[in-house]
Structures are given as C-alpha cells and as structure tokens.
Tab-separated table of C-alpha atoms in Angstrom:
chain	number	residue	atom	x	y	z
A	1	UNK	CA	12.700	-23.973	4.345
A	2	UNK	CA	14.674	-21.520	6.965
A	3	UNK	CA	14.222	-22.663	10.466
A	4	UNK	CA	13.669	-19.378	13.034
A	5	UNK	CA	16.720	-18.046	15.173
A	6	UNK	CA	16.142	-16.802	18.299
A	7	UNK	CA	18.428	-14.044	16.742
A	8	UNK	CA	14.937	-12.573	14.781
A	9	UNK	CA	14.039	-11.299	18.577
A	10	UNK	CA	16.851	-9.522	18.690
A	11	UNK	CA	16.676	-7.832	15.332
A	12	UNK	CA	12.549	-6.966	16.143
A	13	UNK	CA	12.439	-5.685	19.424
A	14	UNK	CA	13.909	-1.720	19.932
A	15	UNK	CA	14.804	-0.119	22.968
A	16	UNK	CA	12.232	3.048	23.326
A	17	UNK	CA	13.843	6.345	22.878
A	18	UNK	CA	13.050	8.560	25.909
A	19	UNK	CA	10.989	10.875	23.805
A	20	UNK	CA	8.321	9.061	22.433
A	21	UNK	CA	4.658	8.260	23.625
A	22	UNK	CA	2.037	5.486	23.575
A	23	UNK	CA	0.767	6.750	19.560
A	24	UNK	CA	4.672	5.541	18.507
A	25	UNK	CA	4.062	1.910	19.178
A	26	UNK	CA	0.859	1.342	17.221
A	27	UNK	CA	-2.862	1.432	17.471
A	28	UNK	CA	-4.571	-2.217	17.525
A	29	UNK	CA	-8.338	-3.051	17.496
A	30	UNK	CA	-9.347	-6.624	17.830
A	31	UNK	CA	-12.929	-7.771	16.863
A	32	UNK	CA	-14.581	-10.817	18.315
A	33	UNK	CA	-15.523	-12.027	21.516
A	34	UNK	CA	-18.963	-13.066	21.111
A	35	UNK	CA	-21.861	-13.754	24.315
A	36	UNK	CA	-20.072	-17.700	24.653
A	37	UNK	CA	-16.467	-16.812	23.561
A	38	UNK	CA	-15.260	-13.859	25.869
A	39	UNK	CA	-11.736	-15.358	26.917
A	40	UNK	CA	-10.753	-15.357	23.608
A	41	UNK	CA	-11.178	-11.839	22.541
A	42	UNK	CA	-9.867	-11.174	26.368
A	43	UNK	CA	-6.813	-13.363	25.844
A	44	UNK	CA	-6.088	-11.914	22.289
A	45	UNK	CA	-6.011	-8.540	23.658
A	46	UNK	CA	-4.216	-9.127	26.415
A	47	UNK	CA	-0.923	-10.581	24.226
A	48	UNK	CA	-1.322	-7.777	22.146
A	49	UNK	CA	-1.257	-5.623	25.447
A	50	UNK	CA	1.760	-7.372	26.856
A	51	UNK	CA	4.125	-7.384	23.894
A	52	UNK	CA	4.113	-3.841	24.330
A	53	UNK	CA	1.489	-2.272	21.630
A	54	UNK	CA	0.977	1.064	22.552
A	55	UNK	CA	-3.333	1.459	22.385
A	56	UNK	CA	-5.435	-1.748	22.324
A	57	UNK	CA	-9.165	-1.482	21.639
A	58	UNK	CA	-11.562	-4.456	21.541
A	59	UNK	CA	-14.757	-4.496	19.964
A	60	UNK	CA	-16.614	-6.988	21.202
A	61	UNK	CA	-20.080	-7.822	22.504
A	62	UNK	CA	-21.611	-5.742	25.628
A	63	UNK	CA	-21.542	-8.726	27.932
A	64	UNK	CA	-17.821	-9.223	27.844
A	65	UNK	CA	-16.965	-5.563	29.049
A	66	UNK	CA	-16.938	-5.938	32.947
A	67	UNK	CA	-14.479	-9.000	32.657
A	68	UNK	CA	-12.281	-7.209	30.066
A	69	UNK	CA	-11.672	-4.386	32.126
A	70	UNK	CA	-11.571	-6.780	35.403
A	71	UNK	CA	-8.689	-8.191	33.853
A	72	UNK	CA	-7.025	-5.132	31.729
A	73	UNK	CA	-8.464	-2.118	32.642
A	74	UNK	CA	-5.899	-0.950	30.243
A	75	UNK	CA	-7.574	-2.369	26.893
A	76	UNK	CA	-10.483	0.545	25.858
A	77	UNK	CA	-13.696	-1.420	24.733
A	78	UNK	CA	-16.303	-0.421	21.934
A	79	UNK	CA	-19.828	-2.276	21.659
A	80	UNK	CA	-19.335	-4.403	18.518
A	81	UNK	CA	-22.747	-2.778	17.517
A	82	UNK	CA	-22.004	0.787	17.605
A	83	UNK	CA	-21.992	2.878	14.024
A	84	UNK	CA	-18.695	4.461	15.706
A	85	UNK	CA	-17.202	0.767	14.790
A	86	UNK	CA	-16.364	1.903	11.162
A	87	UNK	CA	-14.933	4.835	11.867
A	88	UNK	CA	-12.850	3.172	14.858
A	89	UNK	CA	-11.357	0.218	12.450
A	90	UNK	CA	-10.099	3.584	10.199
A	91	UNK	CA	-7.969	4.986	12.658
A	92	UNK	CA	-6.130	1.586	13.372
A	93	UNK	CA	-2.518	0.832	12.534
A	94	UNK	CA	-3.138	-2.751	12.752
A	95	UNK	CA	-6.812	-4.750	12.936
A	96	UNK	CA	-7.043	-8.561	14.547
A	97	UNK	CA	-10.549	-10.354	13.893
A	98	UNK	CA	-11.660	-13.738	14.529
A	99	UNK	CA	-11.185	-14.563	18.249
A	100	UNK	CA	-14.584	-15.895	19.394
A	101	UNK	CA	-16.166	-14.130	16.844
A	102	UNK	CA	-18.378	-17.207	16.293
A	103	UNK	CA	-20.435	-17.912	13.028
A	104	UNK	CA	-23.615	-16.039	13.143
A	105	UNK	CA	-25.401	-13.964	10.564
A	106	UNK	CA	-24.401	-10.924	12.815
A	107	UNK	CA	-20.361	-12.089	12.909
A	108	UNK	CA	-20.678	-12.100	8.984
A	109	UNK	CA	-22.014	-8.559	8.588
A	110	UNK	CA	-19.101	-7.337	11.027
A	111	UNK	CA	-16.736	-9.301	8.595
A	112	UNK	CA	-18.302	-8.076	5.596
A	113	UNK	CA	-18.248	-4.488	7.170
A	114	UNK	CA	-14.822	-5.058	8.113
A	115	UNK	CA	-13.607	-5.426	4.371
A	116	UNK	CA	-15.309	-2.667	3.341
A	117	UNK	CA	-13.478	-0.005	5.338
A	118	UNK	CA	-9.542	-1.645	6.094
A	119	UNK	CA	-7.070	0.279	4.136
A	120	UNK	CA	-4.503	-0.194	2.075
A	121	UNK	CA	-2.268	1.557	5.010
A	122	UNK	CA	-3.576	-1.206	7.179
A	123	UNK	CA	-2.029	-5.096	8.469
A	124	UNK	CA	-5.511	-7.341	8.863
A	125	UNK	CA	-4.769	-10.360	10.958
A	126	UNK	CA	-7.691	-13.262	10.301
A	127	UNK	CA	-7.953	-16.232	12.955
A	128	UNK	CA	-10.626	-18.338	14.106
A	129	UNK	CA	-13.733	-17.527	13.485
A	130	UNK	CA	-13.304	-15.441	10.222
A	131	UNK	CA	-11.417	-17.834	8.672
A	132	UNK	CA	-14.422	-20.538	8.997
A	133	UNK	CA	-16.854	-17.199	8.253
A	134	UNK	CA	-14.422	-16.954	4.342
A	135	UNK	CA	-14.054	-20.812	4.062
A	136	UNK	CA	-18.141	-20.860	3.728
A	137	UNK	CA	-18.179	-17.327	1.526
A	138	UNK	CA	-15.141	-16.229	-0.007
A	139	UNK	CA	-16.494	-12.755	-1.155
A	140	UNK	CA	-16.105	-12.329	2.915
A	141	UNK	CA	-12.448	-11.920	2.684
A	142	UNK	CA	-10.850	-8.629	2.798
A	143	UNK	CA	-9.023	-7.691	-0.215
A	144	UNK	CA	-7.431	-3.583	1.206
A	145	UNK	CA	-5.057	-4.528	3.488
A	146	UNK	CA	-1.739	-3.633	2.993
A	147	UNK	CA	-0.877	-7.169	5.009
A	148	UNK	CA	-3.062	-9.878	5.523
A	149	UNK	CA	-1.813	-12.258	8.263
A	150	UNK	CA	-3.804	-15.812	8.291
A	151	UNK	CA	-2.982	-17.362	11.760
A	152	UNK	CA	-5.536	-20.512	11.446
A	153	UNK	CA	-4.789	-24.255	13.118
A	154	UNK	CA	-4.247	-26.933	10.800
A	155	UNK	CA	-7.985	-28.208	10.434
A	156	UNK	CA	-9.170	-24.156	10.316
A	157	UNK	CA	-7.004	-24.230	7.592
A	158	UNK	CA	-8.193	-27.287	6.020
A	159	UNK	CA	-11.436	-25.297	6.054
A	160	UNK	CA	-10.300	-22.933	3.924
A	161	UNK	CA	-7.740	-24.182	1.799
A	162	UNK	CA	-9.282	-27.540	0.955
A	163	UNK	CA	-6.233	-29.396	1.383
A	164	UNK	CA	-6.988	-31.823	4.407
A	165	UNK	CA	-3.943	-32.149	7.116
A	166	UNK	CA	-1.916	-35.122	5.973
A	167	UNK	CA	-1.609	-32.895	2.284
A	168	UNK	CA	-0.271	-29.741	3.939
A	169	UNK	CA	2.581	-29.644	1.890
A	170	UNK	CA	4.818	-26.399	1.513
A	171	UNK	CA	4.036	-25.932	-2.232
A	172	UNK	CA	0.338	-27.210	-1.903
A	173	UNK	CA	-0.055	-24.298	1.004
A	174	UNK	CA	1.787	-21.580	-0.784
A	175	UNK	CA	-0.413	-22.084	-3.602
A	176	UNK	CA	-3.380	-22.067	-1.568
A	177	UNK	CA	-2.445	-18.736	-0.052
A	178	UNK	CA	-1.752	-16.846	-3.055
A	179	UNK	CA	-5.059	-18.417	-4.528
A	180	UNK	CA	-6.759	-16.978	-1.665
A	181	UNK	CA	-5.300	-13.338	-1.901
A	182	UNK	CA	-4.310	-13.299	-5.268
A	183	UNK	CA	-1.560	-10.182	-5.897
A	184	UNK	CA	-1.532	-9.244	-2.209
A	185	UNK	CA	1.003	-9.267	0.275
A	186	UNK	CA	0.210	-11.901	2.557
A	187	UNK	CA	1.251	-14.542	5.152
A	188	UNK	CA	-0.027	-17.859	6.534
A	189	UNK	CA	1.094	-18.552	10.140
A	190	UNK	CA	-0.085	-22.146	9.958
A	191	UNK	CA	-0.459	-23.846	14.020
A	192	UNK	CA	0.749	-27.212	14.938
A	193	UNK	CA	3.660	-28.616	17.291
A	194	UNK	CA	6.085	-26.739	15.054
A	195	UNK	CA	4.735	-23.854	13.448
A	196	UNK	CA	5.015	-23.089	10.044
A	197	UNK	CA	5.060	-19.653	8.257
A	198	UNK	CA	4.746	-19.240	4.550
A	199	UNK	CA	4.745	-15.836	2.365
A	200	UNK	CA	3.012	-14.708	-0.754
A	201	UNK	CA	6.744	-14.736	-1.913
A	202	UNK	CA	6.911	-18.283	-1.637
A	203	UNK	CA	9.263	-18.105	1.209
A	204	UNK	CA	8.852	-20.737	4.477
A	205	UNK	CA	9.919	-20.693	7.793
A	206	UNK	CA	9.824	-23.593	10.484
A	207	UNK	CA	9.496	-22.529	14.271
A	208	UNK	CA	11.991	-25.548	16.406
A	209	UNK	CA	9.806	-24.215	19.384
A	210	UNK	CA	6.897	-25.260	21.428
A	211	UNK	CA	5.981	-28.399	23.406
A	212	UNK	CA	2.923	-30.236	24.108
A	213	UNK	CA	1.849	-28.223	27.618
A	214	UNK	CA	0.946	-25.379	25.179
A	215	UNK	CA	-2.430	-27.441	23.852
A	216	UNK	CA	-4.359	-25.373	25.462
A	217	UNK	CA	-7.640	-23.352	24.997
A	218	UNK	CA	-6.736	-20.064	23.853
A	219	UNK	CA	-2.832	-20.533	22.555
A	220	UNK	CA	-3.909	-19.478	19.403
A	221	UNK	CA	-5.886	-16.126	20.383
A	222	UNK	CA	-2.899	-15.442	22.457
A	223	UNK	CA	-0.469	-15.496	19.190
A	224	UNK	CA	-2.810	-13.905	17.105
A	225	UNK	CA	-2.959	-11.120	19.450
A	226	UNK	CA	0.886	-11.158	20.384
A	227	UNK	CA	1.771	-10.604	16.199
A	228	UNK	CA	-1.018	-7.736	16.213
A	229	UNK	CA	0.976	-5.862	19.034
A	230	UNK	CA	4.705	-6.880	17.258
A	231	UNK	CA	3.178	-5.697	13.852
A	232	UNK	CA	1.456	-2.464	15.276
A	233	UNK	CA	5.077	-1.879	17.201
A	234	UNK	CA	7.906	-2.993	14.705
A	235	UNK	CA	5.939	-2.716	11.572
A	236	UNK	CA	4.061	-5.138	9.303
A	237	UNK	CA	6.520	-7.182	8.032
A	238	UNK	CA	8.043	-10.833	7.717
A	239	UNK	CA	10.361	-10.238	10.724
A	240	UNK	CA	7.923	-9.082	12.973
A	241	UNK	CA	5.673	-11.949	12.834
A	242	UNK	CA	8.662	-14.511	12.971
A	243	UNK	CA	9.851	-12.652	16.038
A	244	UNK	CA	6.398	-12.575	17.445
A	245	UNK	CA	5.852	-16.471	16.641
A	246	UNK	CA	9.334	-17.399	18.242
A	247	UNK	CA	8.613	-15.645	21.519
A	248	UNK	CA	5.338	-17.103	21.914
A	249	UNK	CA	6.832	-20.401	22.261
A	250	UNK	CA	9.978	-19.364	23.880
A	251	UNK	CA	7.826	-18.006	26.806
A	252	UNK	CA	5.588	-21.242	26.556
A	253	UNK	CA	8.821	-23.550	26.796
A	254	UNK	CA	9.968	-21.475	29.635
A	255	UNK	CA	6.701	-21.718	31.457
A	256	UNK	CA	6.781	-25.527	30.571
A	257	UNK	CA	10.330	-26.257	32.632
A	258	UNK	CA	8.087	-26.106	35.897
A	259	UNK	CA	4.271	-26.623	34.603
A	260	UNK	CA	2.895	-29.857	33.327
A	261	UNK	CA	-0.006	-27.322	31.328
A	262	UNK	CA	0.871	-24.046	29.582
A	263	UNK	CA	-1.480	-21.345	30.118
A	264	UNK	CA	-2.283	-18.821	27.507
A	265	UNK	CA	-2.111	-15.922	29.576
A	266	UNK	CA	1.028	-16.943	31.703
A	267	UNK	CA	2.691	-16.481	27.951
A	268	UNK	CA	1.519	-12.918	27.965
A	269	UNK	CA	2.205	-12.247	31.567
A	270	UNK	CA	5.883	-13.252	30.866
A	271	UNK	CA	6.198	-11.090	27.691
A	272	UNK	CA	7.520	-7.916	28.994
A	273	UNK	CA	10.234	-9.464	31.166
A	274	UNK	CA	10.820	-12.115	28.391
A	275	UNK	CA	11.343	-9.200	25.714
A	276	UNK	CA	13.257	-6.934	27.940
A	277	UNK	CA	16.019	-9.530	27.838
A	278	UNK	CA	16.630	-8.919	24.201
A	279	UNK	CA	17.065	-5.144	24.352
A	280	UNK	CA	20.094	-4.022	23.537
C-alpha cells in the first residue's frame, strides 16, 4: 500500500500555455440529478467546473435547470430525455453518472443507453446511483470505456461487491474489481475517513487526508465530479485521480481549521485558489 503525497498535485496540475482554449482542457457530461436529487448533480458539476475542466454539460431532469444555472450559469444543461442525449455522451472526453440519478425504471434505461454508446476513447466515472442500478443488474454496467472509475462509499460498495464493510480487505476488493470489469482498465476510489484507491493492476493507495467535518451530504458528488474535471484536464490516468482525491480533502481540511461542518461546495469554491498554489 503507497500512501498519497501531496507531491501527486504537483506532478497533475499544468500551468496553461497562453495559446490554448476551453476544447484543451476536456469536455465532461454528468448524468443524474433526478426531480428529488438536484444538489447532487448541481454539486457534481460544479467540482468538475471548479477544478478547471474546460466544458461541463449536465443532463439531468427539466426541473433542476433554473437552479443549475442560478448557481453556474456556466455548466450548459440537456433534458435527460432528449434523443440529442446519445449523440451528446459521443462527443465527451470524459462521462460522470450516478449523482442523484435515483433507481427508477427510467434511470436504468439512461444507464443501459449509456453503455451502449461510451467509447473506447472515453473515461466513465460510476457513483451513486448507478452503482446500486449494476449491483441489482450487472448486464447494466458499461463494458467500452477506455477507464472506468468506481467512486462508491463503503456500504454502495458493499452493494456491489458483496463483501460487507468489516471484509473490505485490499485483496478481497481488488478481486472484486477486476471480477466486475474483467480485462478492463479500471479503478475503485473506495470512500471512508481515509480513502482508499485500488487499480485493475492490483496497485493501492491510502489518502492520510480528511476529517470528520467532511460527513456531509454531497462530499461524494463533489469528488466524483472534481476527478471528472482532473481526468477530462490531465488525462485519464492513475495520477490524475490520486491528485484529484488528495485535493478534495486538502481543501476540506483547510476549510475544517475554522468550520465545525465541511460543506461540499466550499471544497469546490476553494479549488481554483487551492490549485493555483501548485503551479509551477
């Protein structure tokens, strides 16, 4: 096990050349955000918007639009229902679904939909909600991706791994992973009080951050979203997601010097000062 350096930050994030325009630091679409579970789509996009990717999209259901574009006018919105939704996922560098998706027969069919268009050009981030939609139908789980990225909490993964919590062991999770995508490149960013990250390589990492202000609603949209707008920016790789995982809690242990309770988007508001720190 290799615990993260706050040297990973450092290696991720690039200054921006002068010449260079919002299509260089990735195109992200996140799905979810169903009529009860707006925040979360809202909060998912926004880290993905304030670690810098350079287009976000959301696709997400009709009632949500006035408050996503109260809050980020910047984030472009698509009805989840519209037959442009296929085509839209195609064009993505980098796809995050699951945040307040919820569990209806409708969420499936997006989910289903979803695996039958994603690319092997593509990195396919799976959180919430889609990861309880594959732990009750595993055909539901998208085999194209070029990178899969599972960001569940421990019981979510419990779910879909079968292993309950207290037998979350290293080698019982790697095995579950590669069981689950068998021959794919894939990662398991696995949520608790110290974050673990495992590879389809059978490599693990240990994050030494976080603290207990950051059990919050929405902490784990916020991360799924903030490793969508690392991957879209710096690539689809191991390093990106380590980097992204380490600032999320750096920002959230920050925020916790002066605040008793971490909020989700006070991480993403203090991204882009946060990151500009590590430019060289």
């Amino acid at each position: 096990m290799t615990e993260i350096k706050q040297s990973i930050i450092t290696k991720v994030i690039a200054k921006r050349k002068s010449n260079t325009h919002k299509g260089n630091y990735g195109r992200i679409l996140l799905i979810g955000g169903s009529e009860n579970y707006g925040g979360a789509i809202i909060m998912a996009a926004e880290g993905a918007l304030k670690s810098g990717a350079g287009l976000v999209s959301v696709a997400c259901h009709s009632i949500n639009l006035n408050a996503l574009h109260a809050r980020d006018p910047e984030v472009m919105y698509v009805d989840w229902r519209s037959s442009d939704l296929p085509q839209l996922i195609k064009n993505m560098d980098v796809i995050v679904c699951g945040p307040g998706l919820g569990a209806t027969p409708f969420a499936q069919k997006l989910l289903l939909q979803l695996g039958q268009v994603v690319t092997n050009q593509q990195t396919l981030i799976l959180d919430a909600s889609a990861l309880d939609l594959i732990s009750q139908n595993r055909s539901l789980a998208p085999q194209n991706a070029k990178l899969v990225i599972l960001t569940p909490h421990q019981m979510e993964w419990q779910r879909l791994s079968q292993i309950r919590i207290p037998y979350q062991t290293d080698a019982a999770n790697l095995t579950a992973l590669n069981k689950l995508f068998p021959g794919q490149n894939a990662i398991l960013v696995l949520k608790s009080n110290h974050t673990k990250v495992y590879t389809s390589n059978k490599d693990v990492f240990v994050n030494p951050l976080g603290n207990p202000g950051m059990a919050c609603g929405g902490m784990g949209d916020t991360l799924a979203g903030i490793i969508g707008g690392f991957t879209a920016q710096f690539g689809g790789n191991i390093d990106s997601v380590l980097a992204a995982v380490y600032l999320h809690s750096l920002a959230g242990d920050l925020i916790a010097k002066d605040e008793y309770v971490v909020q989700p988007t006070k991480i993403s508001a203090l991204l882009p000062k946060l990151m500009l720190k590590f430019v060289d």
